[in-house]
Every structure is written in C-alpha cells, then in structure tokens.
Amino acid sequence: MAAQRIAVIPGDGIGVEVTAAARRVLDAVAARHGLAFSYDEYDWSCQRYAREGTMMPADGLDRLRGADAILLGAVGWPGVPDHVSLWGLLIPIRRAFRQYVNLRPIRVFEGVASPVRGAVPGRVDFVVVRENVEGEYSEIGGRLNRGLPDEVAMQEAVFTRAGVTRIVDYAFTLARTRRSYVTSATKSNGIVHTMPFWDEIVAERAAEHPEVRSDSEHIDALAAKLVLQPERFDVIVASNLFGDILSDLAAAVAGSIGIAPSGNIDPTRTYPSMFEPVHGSAPDIAGQGVANPLGAVWSAAMMLDHLGHPQAAADVMAAVEACLLEPGTRTRDVGGTASTDEVVDALLRHL
Ligand code: NAI
Ligand code: MG
C-alpha cells in the first residue's frame, strides 16, 4: 500500500510540543498496525510571520492540496494580532479545502475530575458539530469613519440553504452511529432572520431522519444545560460562532481544554481534512515541557479514523484512557505532575 501523506503544521508555542508528541504516538501505532505514513512538515507560524511577513508562503495551500490529511498544533503568539495569525493560516485552510464540518468530541474520562459536580466520569460523551465555513465568521462588512465619533463597524452573518443543510445532515447521520439524538443550537428569539432560517432547515432535515430524536435549544439556555446536565447530550449541531463557544465550554466541563480534540472535515473527501487540538499555543506554559499532549493525540486518533484505520484509532484511545486513570501519567492541568514526554512514554507503553 502506498504511504498516506500527512502534512504537519506544528505552529506556535505548545503547538510544536504537542505535535511532536502526537507524531511519536502515530509512529508507534503505525508500526504495530503495519500502516505507512509519510510526513511533510511546514514551519508556518507567527515566527515565520515575524521573519517573512506572512504566516505561510503564497503557494501554501497548493502544497497542502495533495496531502491525505493535515495535522496542526496551534497558531498564535503575542506580538502578532490573533486575527492576523488566524486569517493568515487556519481560516484559509478551512475554507479553501471546504472543511465545512468542525467535529469536537467531548468526554469526561475516568480519572479526570470535572469542575462540574454532576459530570460523572464515563457518563458524559457527546459531540459538537460546528458549521465551519460560513455563518457569523464572514468577511462581509466593514468600518466607516475610522477614529471619528460617528465611527461604525458592521459585520454580516451568512447562512446559505446548502451550507446549513449539509451540516445538519452530517449531524443527523453521525447521530445514527451514536445514541440517535440531535440538539440544535439556535437563537431564533433574538436573531430574527438567520436563526429562524436555521430552525426551518433543521426541522426539514429532522423529518428526513425519523429514527433520530431531535430538539432545539436557545444558545443561552443550552450553555446552562451543558453545565447542569452534560450527560444528556449526544450530538449538538451549531453555527460557527455558537459551536466555537459551546465547544470551549464543553471542553472545560470535561476537565481540561488540554484534552479536547477537533477535526476540520471535508466529508466529500475532495480535499484533505485537518485535525488539531482545540487549545491554542498557551504562551504561559510554552517551552516548559508540561503541555498536555492528549488533545493532539486524540486529534491524531480522529485522523486515523478518517484515513480508514479505526482499529489503530481505537488502540490510541484505549491508551489515552489508561493514561488518564493513573495520577502519575497525567499532566498538571488534569491533576497530575507528569511532563509531556512522560505522558507520551506512558502512551507508548500502553500501545
Ligand atoms: P490557549 O488554549 O492557548 O490557553 C488557555 C489556557 O489553557 C492557558 O492557561 C493554557 O496554559 C491552558 N492550556 C491550553 N492548552 C493546554 C494544554 N495542552 N495543556 C495544559 N494547559 C493548556 O488559549 P489562549 O491563551 O486564549 O490563546 C493563546 C494563543 O493561541 C492566542 O494567540 C490564540 O489566538 C491562539 N489560539 C489558537 C488556536 C488554534 O490554533 N486553533 C485556538 C485557540 C487559541
Ligand atoms: Mg475556539
């Protein structure tokens, strides 16, 4: 079998540390399962921006195009405005490669104390399906009268029938492989054009998936319920902004943002999908060797699944679970004392 090509973008700060960790785990699991991967590593980052004035080269997207998947660490560093680093690298990749699904699984693992008293380990297991290419994160808008007392900023949200339909269909199809329950995040009481439109399409698609139970919650109430009854959810489908906020909240409920993974997925498989931990570059702990690598490792497991290696992915997740059970093989953010390398060593032992 020809090697599958993986483009690796470690990025900034702990992105570099956790990507190296995920690579070690991938090498081990590939050897065990007889999988062949080849890696192309790119130094696209805020450091590159400081040196050369752009986050990635002009032909960056073309270099990634031929990859089977992209593994990314985290991007962003003090001194480069976050909108510059985000719109110079991550967002162009998500959009050019039509990664319209942002998949964010959340679990409270045995051994990890959630800050939420009711979040019992083993009982909380859901997925946020975030729309990833349209919605509130649009380039449409502008600013007038800069610096004057009558300065104006306007930003248009963009919701298309095609865009909402495909993300909602993805959520319903995913739910059938799980507990067959979809919750739609809305705000149609306050946002009177786009959100009723979203609700209408959710209702249309729900009728096409009668075997899946579904309901709809306003985003504010849903945020409260995620804290109060996190075990109740299975698949949550949300617009770009709502999904972004909900998934960070959910990651906190799960005990640490250091564990949370994500996949930016083109379900049509026309373009490479991209897998990355939810967390950022964490300048406060970068360089100390204490970053939790499990968000990146779980993201790599999602990548293995996407590339057609579900057994290898399951092995990685079993190793993650085993690691979190033992205080000695947990990083500081999840109540342990282990370094990044010690966690990886433990993962390799479990594998
Ligand atoms: P952050 O996720 O980098 O850090 C938030 C807090 O969580 C920090 O206290 C950090 O130490 C902790 N933390 C995060 N990941 C951890 C891990 N793996 N292990 C242990 N602790 C961890 O978010 P912040 O501080 O808002 O952003 C820092 C930079 O990262 C900014 O430039 C931001 O734009 C960028 N960023 C990039 C993302 C991406 O590349 N997808 C996502 C979020 C932020
Ligand atoms: Mg976010």
PDB file of C-alpha atoms and ligand atoms in Angstrom, residues 14 18 72-78 80 82 85-86 90 94 104 248 256-259 276-285 290-295 331 333, ligand 1:
ATOM      1  CA  ILE A  14       2.917  24.337  22.750  1.00  0.00           C
ATOM      2  CA  VAL A  18       2.083  18.512  21.321  1.00  0.00           C
ATOM      3  CA  LEU A  72      -1.937  21.014  13.081  1.00  0.00           C
ATOM      4  CA  GLY A  73      -0.687  22.057  16.531  1.00  0.00           C
ATOM      5  CA  ALA A  74      -1.769  25.600  17.394  1.00  0.00           C
ATOM      6  CA  VAL A  75      -1.258  29.011  15.890  1.00  0.00           C
ATOM      7  CA  GLY A  76      -0.912  32.386  17.593  1.00  0.00           C
ATOM      8  CA  TRP A  77       1.740  34.260  19.540  1.00  0.00           C
ATOM      9  CA  PRO A  78       1.989  37.550  21.442  1.00  0.00           C
ATOM     10  CA  VAL A  80       1.123  39.067  16.137  1.00  0.00           C
ATOM     11  CA  ASP A  82      -4.729  36.940  16.650  1.00  0.00           C
ATOM     12  CA  SER A  85      -2.463  34.638  12.538  1.00  0.00           C
ATOM     13  CA  LEU A  86      -5.920  33.064  12.292  1.00  0.00           C
ATOM     14  CA  LEU A  90      -6.141  28.409   9.740  1.00  0.00           C
ATOM     15  CA  ARG A  94     -10.588  25.529   6.393  1.00  0.00           C
ATOM     16  CA  ARG A 104     -15.442  18.307  18.526  1.00  0.00           C
ATOM     17  CA  ASP A 248     -14.733  25.503  24.663  1.00  0.00           C
ATOM     18  CA  SER A 256      -9.328  20.499  30.659  1.00  0.00           C
ATOM     19  CA  ILE A 257      -9.015  22.148  27.302  1.00  0.00           C
ATOM     20  CA  GLY A 258      -5.739  20.218  27.042  1.00  0.00           C
ATOM     21  CA  ILE A 259      -7.643  17.022  26.191  1.00  0.00           C
ATOM     22  CA  GLU A 276      -5.948  19.826  15.611  1.00  0.00           C
ATOM     23  CA  PRO A 277      -6.375  20.120  19.353  1.00  0.00           C
ATOM     24  CA  VAL A 278      -8.952  22.719  20.400  1.00  0.00           C
ATOM     25  CA  HIS A 279      -6.467  24.585  22.586  1.00  0.00           C
ATOM     26  CA  GLY A 280      -4.180  27.376  21.441  1.00  0.00           C
ATOM     27  CA  SER A 281      -0.433  27.939  21.723  1.00  0.00           C
ATOM     28  CA  ALA A 282      -0.563  28.562  25.514  1.00  0.00           C
ATOM     29  CA  PRO A 283       2.278  31.111  25.778  1.00  0.00           C
ATOM     30  CA  ASP A 284       2.010  30.884  29.585  1.00  0.00           C
ATOM     31  CA  ILE A 285       3.348  27.321  29.649  1.00  0.00           C
ATOM     32  CA  VAL A 290       4.326  20.419  30.659  1.00  0.00           C
ATOM     33  CA  ALA A 291       1.645  20.785  27.987  1.00  0.00           C
ATOM     34  CA  ASN A 292      -0.981  18.073  27.939  1.00  0.00           C
ATOM     35  CA  PRO A 293      -0.416  16.203  24.659  1.00  0.00           C
ATOM     36  CA  LEU A 294      -3.728  14.313  24.775  1.00  0.00           C
ATOM     37  CA  GLY A 295      -5.739  16.862  22.768  1.00  0.00           C
ATOM     38  CA  THR A 331      -0.185  16.399  33.246  1.00  0.00           C
ATOM     39  CA  ASP A 333      -3.916  20.586  34.007  1.00  0.00           C
TER      40      ASP A 333
HETATM   41  P1  NAI B   1      -4.903  28.613  25.000  1.00  0.00           P
HETATM   42  O1  NAI B   1      -5.755  27.448  24.670  1.00  0.00           O
HETATM   43  O2  NAI B   1      -3.598  28.688  24.321  1.00  0.00           O
HETATM   44  O3  NAI B   1      -4.647  28.666  26.573  1.00  0.00           O
HETATM   45  C1  NAI B   1      -5.701  28.841  27.516  1.00  0.00           C
HETATM   46  C2  NAI B   1      -5.262  28.263  28.891  1.00  0.00           C
HETATM   47  O4  NAI B   1      -5.311  26.839  28.811  1.00  0.00           O
HETATM   48  C3  NAI B   1      -3.854  28.632  29.262  1.00  0.00           C
HETATM   49  O5  NAI B   1      -3.782  28.837  30.658  1.00  0.00           O
HETATM   50  C4  NAI B   1      -3.035  27.423  28.881  1.00  0.00           C
HETATM   51  O6  NAI B   1      -1.881  27.226  29.646  1.00  0.00           O
HETATM   52  C5  NAI B   1      -4.032  26.296  29.086  1.00  0.00           C
HETATM   53  N1  NAI B   1      -3.788  25.207  28.131  1.00  0.00           N
HETATM   54  C6  NAI B   1      -4.108  25.220  26.809  1.00  0.00           C
HETATM   55  N2  NAI B   1      -3.698  24.091  26.238  1.00  0.00           N
HETATM   56  C7  NAI B   1      -3.132  23.328  27.190  1.00  0.00           C
HETATM   57  C8  NAI B   1      -2.515  22.040  27.205  1.00  0.00           C
HETATM   58  N3  NAI B   1      -2.414  21.281  26.097  1.00  0.00           N
HETATM   59  N4  NAI B   1      -2.015  21.577  28.375  1.00  0.00           N
HETATM   60  C9  NAI B   1      -2.103  22.306  29.506  1.00  0.00           C
HETATM   61  N5  NAI B   1      -2.683  23.532  29.556  1.00  0.00           N
HETATM   62  C10 NAI B   1      -3.188  24.042  28.408  1.00  0.00           C
HETATM   63  O7  NAI B   1      -5.769  29.916  24.673  1.00  0.00           O
HETATM   64  P2  NAI B   1      -5.340  31.460  24.686  1.00  0.00           P
HETATM   65  O8  NAI B   1      -4.407  31.725  25.813  1.00  0.00           O
HETATM   66  O9  NAI B   1      -6.603  32.195  24.593  1.00  0.00           O
HETATM   67  O10 NAI B   1      -4.592  31.689  23.322  1.00  0.00           O
HETATM   68  C11 NAI B   1      -3.174  31.690  23.156  1.00  0.00           C
HETATM   69  C12 NAI B   1      -2.863  31.867  21.682  1.00  0.00           C
HETATM   70  O11 NAI B   1      -3.346  30.716  20.964  1.00  0.00           O
HETATM   71  C13 NAI B   1      -3.536  33.065  21.055  1.00  0.00           C
HETATM   72  O12 NAI B   1      -2.633  33.633  20.143  1.00  0.00           O
HETATM   73  C14 NAI B   1      -4.728  32.479  20.328  1.00  0.00           C
HETATM   74  O13 NAI B   1      -5.151  33.224  19.217  1.00  0.00           O
HETATM   75  C15 NAI B   1      -4.184  31.144  19.895  1.00  0.00           C
HETATM   76  N6  NAI B   1      -5.219  30.123  19.683  1.00  0.00           N
HETATM   77  C16 NAI B   1      -5.064  29.322  18.607  1.00  0.00           C
HETATM   78  C17 NAI B   1      -5.946  28.297  18.370  1.00  0.00           C
HETATM   79  C18 NAI B   1      -5.691  27.408  17.207  1.00  0.00           C
HETATM   80  O14 NAI B   1      -4.606  27.376  16.675  1.00  0.00           O
HETATM   81  N7  NAI B   1      -6.658  26.649  16.778  1.00  0.00           N
HETATM   82  C19 NAI B   1      -7.099  28.077  19.232  1.00  0.00           C
HETATM   83  C20 NAI B   1      -7.155  28.951  20.382  1.00  0.00           C
HETATM   84  C21 NAI B   1      -6.238  29.965  20.570  1.00  0.00           C
END
